[in-house]
Every structure is written in structure tokens, then in C-alpha cells.
Coordinates of C-alpha atoms and ligand atoms in Angstrom, one line a residue:
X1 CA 18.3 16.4 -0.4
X2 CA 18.6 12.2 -0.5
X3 CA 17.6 11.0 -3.8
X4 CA 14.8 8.2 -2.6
X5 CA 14.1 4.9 -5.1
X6 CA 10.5 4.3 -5.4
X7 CA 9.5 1.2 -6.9
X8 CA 5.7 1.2 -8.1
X9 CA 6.1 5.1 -7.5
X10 CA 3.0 5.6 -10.7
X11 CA 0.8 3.3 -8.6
X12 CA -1.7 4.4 -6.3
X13 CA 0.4 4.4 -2.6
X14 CA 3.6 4.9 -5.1
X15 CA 2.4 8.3 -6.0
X16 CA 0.9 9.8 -3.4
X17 CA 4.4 8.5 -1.1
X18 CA 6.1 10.4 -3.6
X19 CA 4.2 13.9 -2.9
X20 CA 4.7 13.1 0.2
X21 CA 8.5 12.9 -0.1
X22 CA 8.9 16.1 -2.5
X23 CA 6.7 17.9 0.1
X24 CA 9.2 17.1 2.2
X25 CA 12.7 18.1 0.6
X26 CA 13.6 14.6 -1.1
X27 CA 14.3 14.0 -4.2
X28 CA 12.6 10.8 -6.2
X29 CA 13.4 8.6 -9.1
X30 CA 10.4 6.0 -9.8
X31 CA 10.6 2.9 -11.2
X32 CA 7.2 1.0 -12.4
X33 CA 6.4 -0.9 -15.5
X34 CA 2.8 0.0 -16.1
X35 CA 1.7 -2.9 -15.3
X36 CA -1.1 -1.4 -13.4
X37 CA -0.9 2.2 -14.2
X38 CA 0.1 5.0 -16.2
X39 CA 2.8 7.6 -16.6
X40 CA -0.6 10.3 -15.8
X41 CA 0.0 10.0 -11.7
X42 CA 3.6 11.7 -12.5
X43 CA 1.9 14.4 -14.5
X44 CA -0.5 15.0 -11.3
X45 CA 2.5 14.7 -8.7
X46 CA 4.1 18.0 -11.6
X47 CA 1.3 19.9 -11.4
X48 CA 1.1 19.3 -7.5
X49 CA 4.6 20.0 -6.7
X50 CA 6.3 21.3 -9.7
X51 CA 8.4 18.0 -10.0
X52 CA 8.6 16.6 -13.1
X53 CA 9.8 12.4 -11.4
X54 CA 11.8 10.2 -14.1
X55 CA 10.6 7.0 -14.2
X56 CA 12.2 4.0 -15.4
X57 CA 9.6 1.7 -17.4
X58 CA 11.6 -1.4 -17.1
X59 CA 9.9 -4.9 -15.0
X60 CA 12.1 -5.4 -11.9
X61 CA 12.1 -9.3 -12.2
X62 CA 14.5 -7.6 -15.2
X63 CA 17.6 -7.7 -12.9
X64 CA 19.8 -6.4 -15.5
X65 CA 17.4 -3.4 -16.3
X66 CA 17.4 -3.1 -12.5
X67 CA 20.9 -2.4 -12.0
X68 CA 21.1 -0.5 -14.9
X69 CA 19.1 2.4 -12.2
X70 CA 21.6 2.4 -9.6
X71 CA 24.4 2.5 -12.3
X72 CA 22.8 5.6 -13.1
X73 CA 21.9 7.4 -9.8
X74 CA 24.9 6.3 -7.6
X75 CA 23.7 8.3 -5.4
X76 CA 20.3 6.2 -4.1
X77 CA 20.3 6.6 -0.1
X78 CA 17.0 5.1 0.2
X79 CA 14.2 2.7 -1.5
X80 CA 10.5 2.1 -0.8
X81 CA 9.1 -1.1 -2.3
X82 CA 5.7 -0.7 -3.7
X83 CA 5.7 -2.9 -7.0
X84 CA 3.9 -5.5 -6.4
X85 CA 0.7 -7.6 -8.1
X86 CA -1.9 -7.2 -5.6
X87 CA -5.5 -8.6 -6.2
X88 CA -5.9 -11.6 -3.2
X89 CA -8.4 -13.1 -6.1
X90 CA -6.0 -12.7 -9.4
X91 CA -3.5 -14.9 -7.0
X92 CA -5.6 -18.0 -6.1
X93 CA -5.8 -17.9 -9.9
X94 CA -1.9 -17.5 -11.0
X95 CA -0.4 -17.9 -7.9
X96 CA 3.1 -18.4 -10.0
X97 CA 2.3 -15.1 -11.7
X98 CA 2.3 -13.3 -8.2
X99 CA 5.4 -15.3 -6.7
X100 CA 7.5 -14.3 -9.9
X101 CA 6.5 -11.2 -9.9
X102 CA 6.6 -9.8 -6.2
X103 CA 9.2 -12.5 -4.9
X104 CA 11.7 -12.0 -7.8
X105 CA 11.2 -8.0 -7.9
X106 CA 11.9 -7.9 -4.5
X107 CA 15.4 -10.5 -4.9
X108 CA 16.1 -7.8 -8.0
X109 CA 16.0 -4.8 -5.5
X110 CA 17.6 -6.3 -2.9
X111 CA 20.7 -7.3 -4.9
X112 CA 21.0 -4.0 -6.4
X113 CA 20.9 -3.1 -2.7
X114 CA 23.6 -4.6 -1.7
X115 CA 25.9 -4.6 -5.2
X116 CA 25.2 -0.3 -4.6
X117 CA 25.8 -0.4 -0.3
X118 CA 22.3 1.2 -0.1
X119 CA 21.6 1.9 3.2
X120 CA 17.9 1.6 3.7
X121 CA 14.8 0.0 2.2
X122 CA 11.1 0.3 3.2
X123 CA 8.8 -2.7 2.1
X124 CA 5.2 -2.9 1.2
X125 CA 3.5 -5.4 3.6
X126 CA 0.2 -5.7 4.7
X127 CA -2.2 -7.0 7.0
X128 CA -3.2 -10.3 5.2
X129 CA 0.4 -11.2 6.7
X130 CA -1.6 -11.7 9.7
X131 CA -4.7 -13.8 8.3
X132 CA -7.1 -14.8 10.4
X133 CA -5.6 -12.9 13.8
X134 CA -6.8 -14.3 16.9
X135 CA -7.3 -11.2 19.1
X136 CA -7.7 -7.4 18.3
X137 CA -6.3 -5.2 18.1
X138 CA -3.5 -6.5 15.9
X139 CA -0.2 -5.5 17.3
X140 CA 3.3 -5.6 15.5
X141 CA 3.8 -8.7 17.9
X142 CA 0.3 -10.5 17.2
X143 CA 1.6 -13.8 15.9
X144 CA 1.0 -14.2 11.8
X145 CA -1.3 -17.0 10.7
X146 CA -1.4 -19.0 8.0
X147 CA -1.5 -16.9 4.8
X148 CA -4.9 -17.0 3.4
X149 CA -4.1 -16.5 -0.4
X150 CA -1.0 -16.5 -2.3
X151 CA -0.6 -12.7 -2.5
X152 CA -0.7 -13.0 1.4
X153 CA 2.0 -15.2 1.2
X154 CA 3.9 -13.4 -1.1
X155 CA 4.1 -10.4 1.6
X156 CA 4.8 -12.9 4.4
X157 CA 8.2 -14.4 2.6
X158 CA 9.4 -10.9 1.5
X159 CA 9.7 -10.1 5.2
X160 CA 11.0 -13.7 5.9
X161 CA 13.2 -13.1 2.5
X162 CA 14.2 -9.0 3.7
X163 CA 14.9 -10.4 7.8
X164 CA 17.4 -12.7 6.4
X165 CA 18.9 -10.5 4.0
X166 CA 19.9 -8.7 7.1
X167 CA 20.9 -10.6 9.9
X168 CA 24.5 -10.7 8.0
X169 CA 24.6 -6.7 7.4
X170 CA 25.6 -4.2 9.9
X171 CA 25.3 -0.9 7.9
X172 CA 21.7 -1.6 6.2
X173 CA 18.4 -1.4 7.4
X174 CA 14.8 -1.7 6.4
X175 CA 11.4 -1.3 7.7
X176 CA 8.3 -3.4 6.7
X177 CA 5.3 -1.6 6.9
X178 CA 1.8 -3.6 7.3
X179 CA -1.0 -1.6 5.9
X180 CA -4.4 -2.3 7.0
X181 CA -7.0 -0.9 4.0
X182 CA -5.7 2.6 2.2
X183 CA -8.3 3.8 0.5
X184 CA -9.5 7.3 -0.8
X185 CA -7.3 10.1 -2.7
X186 CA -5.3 13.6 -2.3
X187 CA -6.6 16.5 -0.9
X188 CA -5.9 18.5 -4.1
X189 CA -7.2 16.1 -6.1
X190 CA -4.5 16.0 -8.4
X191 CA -4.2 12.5 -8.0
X192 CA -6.0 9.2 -6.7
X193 CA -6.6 5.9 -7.3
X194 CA -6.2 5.1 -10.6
X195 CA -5.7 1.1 -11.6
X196 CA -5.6 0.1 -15.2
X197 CA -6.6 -3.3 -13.9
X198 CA -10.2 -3.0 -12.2
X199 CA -10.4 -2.5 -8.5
X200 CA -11.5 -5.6 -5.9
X201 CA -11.4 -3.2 -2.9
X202 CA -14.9 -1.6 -1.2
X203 CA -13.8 1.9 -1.7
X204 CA -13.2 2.1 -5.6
X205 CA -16.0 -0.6 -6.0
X206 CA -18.2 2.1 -3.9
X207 CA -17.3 5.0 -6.1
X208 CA -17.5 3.2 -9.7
X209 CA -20.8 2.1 -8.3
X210 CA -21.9 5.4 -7.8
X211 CA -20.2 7.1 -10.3
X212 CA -22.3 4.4 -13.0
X213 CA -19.2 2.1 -14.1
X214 CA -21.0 -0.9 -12.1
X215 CA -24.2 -2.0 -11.6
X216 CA -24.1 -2.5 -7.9
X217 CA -22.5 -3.0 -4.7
X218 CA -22.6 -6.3 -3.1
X219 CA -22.3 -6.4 0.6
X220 CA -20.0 -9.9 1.3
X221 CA -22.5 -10.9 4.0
X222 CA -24.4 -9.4 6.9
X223 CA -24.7 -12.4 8.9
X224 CA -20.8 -11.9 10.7
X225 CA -20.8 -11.6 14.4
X226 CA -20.4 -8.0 14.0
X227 CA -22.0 -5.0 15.6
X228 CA -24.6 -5.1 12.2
X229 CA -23.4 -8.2 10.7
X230 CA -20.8 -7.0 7.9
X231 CA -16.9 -7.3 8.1
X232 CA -14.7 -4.8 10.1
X233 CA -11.6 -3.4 8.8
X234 CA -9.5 -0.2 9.5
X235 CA -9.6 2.3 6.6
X236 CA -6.9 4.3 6.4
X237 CA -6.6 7.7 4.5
X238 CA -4.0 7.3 1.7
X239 CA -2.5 10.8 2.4
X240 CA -1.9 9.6 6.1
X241 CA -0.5 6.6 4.8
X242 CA 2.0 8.5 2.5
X243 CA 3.1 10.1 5.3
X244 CA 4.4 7.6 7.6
X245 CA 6.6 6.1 4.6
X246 CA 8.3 9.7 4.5
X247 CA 8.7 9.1 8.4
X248 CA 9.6 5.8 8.2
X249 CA 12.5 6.4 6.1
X250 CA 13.9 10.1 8.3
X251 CA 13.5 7.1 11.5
X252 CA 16.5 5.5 9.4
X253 CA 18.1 8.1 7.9
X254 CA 18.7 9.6 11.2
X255 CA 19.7 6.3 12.5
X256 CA 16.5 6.3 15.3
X257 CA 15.9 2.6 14.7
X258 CA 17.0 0.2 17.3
X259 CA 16.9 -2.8 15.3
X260 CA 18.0 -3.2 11.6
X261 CA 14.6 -4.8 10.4
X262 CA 11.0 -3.1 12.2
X263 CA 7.6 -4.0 11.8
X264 CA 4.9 -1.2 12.2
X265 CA 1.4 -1.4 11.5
X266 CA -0.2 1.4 9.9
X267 CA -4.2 1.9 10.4
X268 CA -6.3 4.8 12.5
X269 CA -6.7 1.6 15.3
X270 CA -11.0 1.7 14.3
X271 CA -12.8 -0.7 12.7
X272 CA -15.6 0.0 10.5
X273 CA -18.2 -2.2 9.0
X274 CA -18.9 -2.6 5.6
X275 CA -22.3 -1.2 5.9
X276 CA -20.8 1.9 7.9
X277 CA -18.7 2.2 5.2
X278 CA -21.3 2.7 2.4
X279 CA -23.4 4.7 4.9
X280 CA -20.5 6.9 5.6
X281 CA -20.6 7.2 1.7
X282 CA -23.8 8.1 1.4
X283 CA -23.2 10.8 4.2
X284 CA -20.2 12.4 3.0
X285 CA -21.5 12.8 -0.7
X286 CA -25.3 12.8 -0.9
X287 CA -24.3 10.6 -3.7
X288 CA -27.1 7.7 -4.8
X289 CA -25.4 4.6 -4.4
X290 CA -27.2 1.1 -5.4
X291 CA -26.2 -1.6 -3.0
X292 CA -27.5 -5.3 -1.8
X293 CA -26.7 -7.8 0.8
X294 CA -24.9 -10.6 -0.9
X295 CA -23.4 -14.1 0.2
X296 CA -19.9 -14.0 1.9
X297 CA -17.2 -13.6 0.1
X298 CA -14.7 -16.4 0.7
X299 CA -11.8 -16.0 2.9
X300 CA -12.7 -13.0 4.3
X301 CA -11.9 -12.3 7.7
X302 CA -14.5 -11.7 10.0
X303 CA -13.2 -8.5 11.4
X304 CA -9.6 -7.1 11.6
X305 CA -7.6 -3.4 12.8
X306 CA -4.6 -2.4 14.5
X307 CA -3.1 -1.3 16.8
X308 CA -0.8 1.7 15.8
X309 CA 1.0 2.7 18.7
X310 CA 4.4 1.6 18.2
X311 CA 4.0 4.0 15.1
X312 CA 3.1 7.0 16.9
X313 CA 5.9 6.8 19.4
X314 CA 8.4 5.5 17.7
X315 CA 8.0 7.3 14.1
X316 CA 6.0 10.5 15.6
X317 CA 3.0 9.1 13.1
X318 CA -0.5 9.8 13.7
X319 CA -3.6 9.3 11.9
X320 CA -5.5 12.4 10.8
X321 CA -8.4 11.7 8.6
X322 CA -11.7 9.0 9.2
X323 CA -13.9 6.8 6.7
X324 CA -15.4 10.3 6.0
X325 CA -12.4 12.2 4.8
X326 CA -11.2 8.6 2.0
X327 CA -15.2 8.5 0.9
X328 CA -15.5 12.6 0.0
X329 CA -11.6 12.5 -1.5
X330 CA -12.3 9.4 -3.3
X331 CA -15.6 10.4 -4.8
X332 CA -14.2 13.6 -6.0
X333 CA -11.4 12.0 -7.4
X334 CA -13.5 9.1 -9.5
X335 CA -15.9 12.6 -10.6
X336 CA -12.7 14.0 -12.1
X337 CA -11.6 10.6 -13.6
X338 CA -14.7 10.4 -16.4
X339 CA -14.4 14.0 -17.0
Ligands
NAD1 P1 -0.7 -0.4 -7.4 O1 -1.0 -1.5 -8.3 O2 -1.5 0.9 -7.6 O3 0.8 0.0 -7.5 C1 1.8 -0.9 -7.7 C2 2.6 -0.4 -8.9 O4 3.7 -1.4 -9.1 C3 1.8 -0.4 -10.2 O5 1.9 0.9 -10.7 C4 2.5 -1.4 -11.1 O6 2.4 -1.0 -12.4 C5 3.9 -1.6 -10.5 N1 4.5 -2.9 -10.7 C6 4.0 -4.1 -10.3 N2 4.9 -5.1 -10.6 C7 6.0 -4.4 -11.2 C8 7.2 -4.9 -11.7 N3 7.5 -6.2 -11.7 N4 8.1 -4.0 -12.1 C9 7.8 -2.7 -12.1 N5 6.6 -2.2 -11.7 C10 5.7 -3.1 -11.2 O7 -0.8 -0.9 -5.9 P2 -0.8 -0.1 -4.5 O8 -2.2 -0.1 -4.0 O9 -0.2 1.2 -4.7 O10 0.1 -1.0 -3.7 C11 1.5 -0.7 -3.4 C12 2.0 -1.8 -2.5 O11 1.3 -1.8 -1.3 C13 2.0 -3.2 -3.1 O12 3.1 -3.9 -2.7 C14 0.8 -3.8 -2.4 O13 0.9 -5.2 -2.3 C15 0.9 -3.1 -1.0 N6 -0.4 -3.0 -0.3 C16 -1.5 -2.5 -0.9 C17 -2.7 -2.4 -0.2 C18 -3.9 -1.8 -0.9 O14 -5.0 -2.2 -0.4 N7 -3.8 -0.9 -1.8 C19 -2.7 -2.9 1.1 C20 -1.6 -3.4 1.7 C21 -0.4 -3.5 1.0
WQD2 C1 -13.0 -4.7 2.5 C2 -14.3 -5.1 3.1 C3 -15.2 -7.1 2.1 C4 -15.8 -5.4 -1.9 C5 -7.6 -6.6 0.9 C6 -6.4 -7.5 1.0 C7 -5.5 -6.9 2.0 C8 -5.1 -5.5 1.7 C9 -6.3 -4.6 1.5 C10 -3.3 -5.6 0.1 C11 -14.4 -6.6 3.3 C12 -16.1 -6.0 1.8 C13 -15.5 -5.6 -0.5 C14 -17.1 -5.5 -2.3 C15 -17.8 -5.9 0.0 N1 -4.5 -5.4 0.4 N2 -16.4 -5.8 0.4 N3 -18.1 -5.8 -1.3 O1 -10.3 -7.9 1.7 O2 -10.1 -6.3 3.7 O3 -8.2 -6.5 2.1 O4 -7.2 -5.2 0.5 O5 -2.4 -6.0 0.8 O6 -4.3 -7.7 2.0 O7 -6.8 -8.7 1.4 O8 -10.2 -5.4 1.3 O9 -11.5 -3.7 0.1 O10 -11.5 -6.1 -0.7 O11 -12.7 -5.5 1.4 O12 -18.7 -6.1 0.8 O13 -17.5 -5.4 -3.5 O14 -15.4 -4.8 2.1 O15 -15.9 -8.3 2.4 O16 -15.1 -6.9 4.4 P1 -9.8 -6.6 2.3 P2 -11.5 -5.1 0.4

């Protein structure tokens, strides 16, 4: 049973990753600092698997506090870095806010990583790493564009700062895995989405729409040169996503990686449009839902998904659920959350 370090583990991906992992046989400590959740998630993941996860309420830009968890658990064979600010908007705003937090958390776990000779880490990318991609779909090998917000760039020089780290180390290893657009909750419904700071993203914004927390939905434009003029992105179902971190990190326990530092994109390879996305809503929960065509948000990219095959063969990782499956688990979960 390897005892697994996950940073950000009572966030949204954090949690659900750490289901995953006591699903499959690990064992988890979490640290997060609340910044943008609650200690609740870990009393969902109990109920769910039994588990009752310690979790270290310290800020990782502490790098005293940091150590003070591998001082502790010796015994860390693995991390997967989740902590992170990440609203694109908050970090045109404060972008020294974001690069302190997500560039010195990440300088924090990597020094504890190699002070403690851990082996293996799994970072938090994204898709914004790849801006404004030229040609679709995005593979692992689709060169990265200028970053089109600080956050973006914040996930572009953690890779830069994780693919140095490593050129001079032969026994450690990472993965950095670019997400496309998680969105939607657990099957059991035991936990979700759950930000104390409020949600940007369509999916949450859909559901507190419906749910009566918002007003409305605005559409960011319908006038794109898209198939009914609204953005494309790939949705991908958070419980899939959860998934391919526990594979990820068996690829490098069981020393399957070739390289010491892979890329993988992680997305279903379908884009859907934003007005798909609230009809696909609609569909999937006979829900009401007020929504209006708006102006374009800025820096949005027209339309963006990816190519996951280097996933599936490599990592045996494959998509399972659609827009339909995240817009039903999501609604149910935001019904449970105002009960
Ligand atoms: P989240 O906000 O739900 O989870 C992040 C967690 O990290 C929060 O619980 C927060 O309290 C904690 N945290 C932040 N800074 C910290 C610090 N300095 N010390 C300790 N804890 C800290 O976000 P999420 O959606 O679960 O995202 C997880 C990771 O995935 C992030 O790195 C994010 O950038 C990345 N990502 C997210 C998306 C998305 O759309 N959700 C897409 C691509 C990449
Ligand atoms: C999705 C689509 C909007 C809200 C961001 C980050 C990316 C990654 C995922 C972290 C777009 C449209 C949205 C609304 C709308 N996160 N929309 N009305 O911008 O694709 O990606 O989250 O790494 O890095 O940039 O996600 O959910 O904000 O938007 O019409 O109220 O929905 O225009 O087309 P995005 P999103």
C-alpha cells in the first residue's frame, strides 16, 4: 500500500483523485490550506470509502510547515500537485498573488522532494499551457503559445521549473498532466464541486443558475466560427479524470515511463459548444435554466480539445462518460449542496 502526498487533496480534482486512489489500495495524506475549500470533501471521501484522510492545514509557500509533512510520513512514495489558485480572471488581477502562490508551492514541494529522495510527482497542468493552439486536435507535441493570462503562465513555468528540476536526477520522475475542462461530480454523490471562492467555469455557473444562486447564464458570444457560433472545449468527467492520476502514478511506480518527465493530455478528444452544453443541460435534467447570448468574453479561445491518445496507450486510460453524464452528476450534486 504506497502512502501517496496530495496537495490540494479537499479541492475539487484533489478529492475525487483521492477516492480514486483509496479505491484503488493506496493510502493518502492531504495537504490543503482551505484556501478554496473545506475539510467537508474528506468527510464525503469517509463516508464513501470508510477512510477517514489526515490533512495538513498548513500554506505550502510555508516551506518549513512543508517539510514538517515528510518529517512525519517518511515513507511518501508519491505526490500529486493540485494546490494551486486557479481563476484565469482573479490572475490578470493579482498576478503576484498567483505566481507566489502556485510558483513557490510548487519550489516548496519540490525541495521537500528531493531533501526526502521522493521518487515521483504528478503535476496539475492544463490546457491554457497551450493558448491560442494553432491546429486541433491538441497533441502532447502541439507547440505552446504564448500564455494568455498569468495563471496560464503559472502552469507553463511549473513544467519549465519541474523539467529542469530533473534533467540532473536519475532516480526521480514526474508526469504533468494537461487537463482540458473537468467538470461535473461523483457518481455517489458524496462529493462534487465545492469552491468556497465562486466558480468562473460554464458547468458550476450552469448549475447555480439553475439551482437559483444566479440570475442568469451568459453565453460569451455566438458569433465564433463555430458549428452554431459559441466556443468549443472538451469536457471531461471529473471521475474520469481522477482516474488517470491513479494511472499515472502505477505508470511510474512500476517504472513503465520512458522518460523521467511526460506530458499527457487528458480530455474525451470532442469538442462541444457552449450552447451544446447548456442544451445537453437542459436534456439531461429537465431542469429550467435562464440563459442569453452575451458579448465575448475576452481571451477566450475560439475553440480547443485534444487529442488523448498517447494517454490511452501509454497509461491504459480511456474516457468513459460525455457532457451528459458531468451535467446530471453535477446537478445532483449542487441539489444536495443547498439542502
Ligand atoms: P480547487 O481550488 O478546487 O483545489 C485546489 C486546492 O488547493 C484548494 O482546496 C485550495 O484550498 C488548495 N490550495 C491552493 N493553494 C494552496 C496553498 N498554497 N497551500 C495549500 N493548499 C492550497 O481547484 P481544482 O479545480 O481542484 O484544481 C486542482 C488543480 O488542477 C490546480 O492546480 C488547477 O490549476 C488545475 N487545473 C484545474 C482545472 C479546472 O478547470 N478545475 C483545469 C486545469 C487544471
Ligand atoms: C468554458 C466555455 C466560455 C462561463 C478555463 C481555464 C483553463 C482550465 C479550465 C484551469 C468558454 C463559456 C463560461 C460563462 C460562458 N482551467 N462560458 N459563460 O475558459 O475554457 O478554461 O477553465 O486550468 O485553463 O482557462 O473554461 O468553464 O470558464 O469556459 O459562455 O458564464 O464556456 O466562453 O467557451 P475555459 P470556462
Amino acid at each position: 500500500m504506497a502512502k501517496i502526498l496530495v496537495t490540494g487533496g479537499c479541492g475539487y480534482i484533489g478529492s475525487h483523485t483521492i477516492a480514486d486512489l483509496i479505491d484503488n489500495g493506496f493510502e493518502v495524506v492531504s495537504v490543503d490550506n482551505l484556501c478554496n475549500s473545506t475539510e467537508a470533501a474528506l468527510g464525503g471521501i469517509k463516508e464513501l470509502t470508510g477512510v477517514n484522510v489526515q490533512n495538513y492545514r498548513i500554506d505550502l509557500v510555508d516551506e518549513k510547515a512543508t517539510r514538517q509533512i515528510f518529517l512525519d510520513h517518511p515513507d511518501i512514495k508519491g505526490i500529486i500537485h493540485f494546490a494551486a489558485l486557479k481563476l484565469v480572471g482573479e490572475s490578470v488581477e493579482k498576478p503576484l498573488l498567483y505566481f507566489r502562490n502556485n510558483i513557490n508551492s510548487l519550489l516548496s514541494i519540490l525541495n521537500c522532494m528531493d531533501e526526502f529522495d521522493v521518487e515521483n510527482l504528478i503535476f496539475s497542468s492544463s490546457c491554457s499551457v497551450y493558448g491560442n493552439a494553432r491546429a486541433l486536435p491538441v497533441t502532447e507535441k502541439t507547440p505552446l503559445q504564448e500564455a494568455e493570462s498569468p495563471y496560464a503562465r503559472t502552469k507553463q513555468m511549473g513544467e519549465n521549473i519541474i523539467q529542469d528540476y530533473l534533467t540532473s536526477r536519475q532516480d526521480q520522475n514526474a508526469i504533468l498532466l494537461r487537463y482540458f475542462n473537468p467538470a461535473g461530480a461523483h457518481d455517489s454523490n458524496l462529493i462534487g464541486e465545492s469552491p468556497t471562492v465562486p466558480p468562473s467555469n460554464l458547468v458550476p455557473v450552469i448549475t447555480e443558475t439553475a439551482i437559483g444562486k444566479r440570475e442568469k447564464v451568459v453565453v460569451f458570444g455566438d458569433d465564433y466560427a463555430t458549428r452554431d457560433g459559441s466556443c468549443i472545449r472538451d469536457y471531461i468527467h471529473i471521475m474520469d479524470l481522477a482516474n488517470a492520476h491513479t494511472k499515472a502514478l502505477q505508470y511510474l511506480l512500476d517504472d513503465k515511463n520512458s522518460d523521467n518527465c511526460e506530458i499527457f493530455n487528458l480530455g474525451i478528444g470532442q469538442g462541444v459548444t457552449v450552447l451544446e452544453a447548456v442544451n445537453a443541460f437542459l436534456e439531461a435534467t429537465n431542469a429550467p435554466l435562464n440563459y442569453e447570448i452575451g458579448p465575448r468574453r475576452p481571451g477566450d479561445v475560439v475553440a480547443i480539445f485534444a487529442d488523448y491518445t498517447k494517454a490511452a496507450e501509454l497509461l491504459g486510460w480511456e474516457p468513459t462518460r460525455d457532457i451528459n453524464d458531468i451535467m446530471r452528476t453535477a446537478w445532483e450534486w449542487e441539489k444536495k449542496r443547498v439542502k
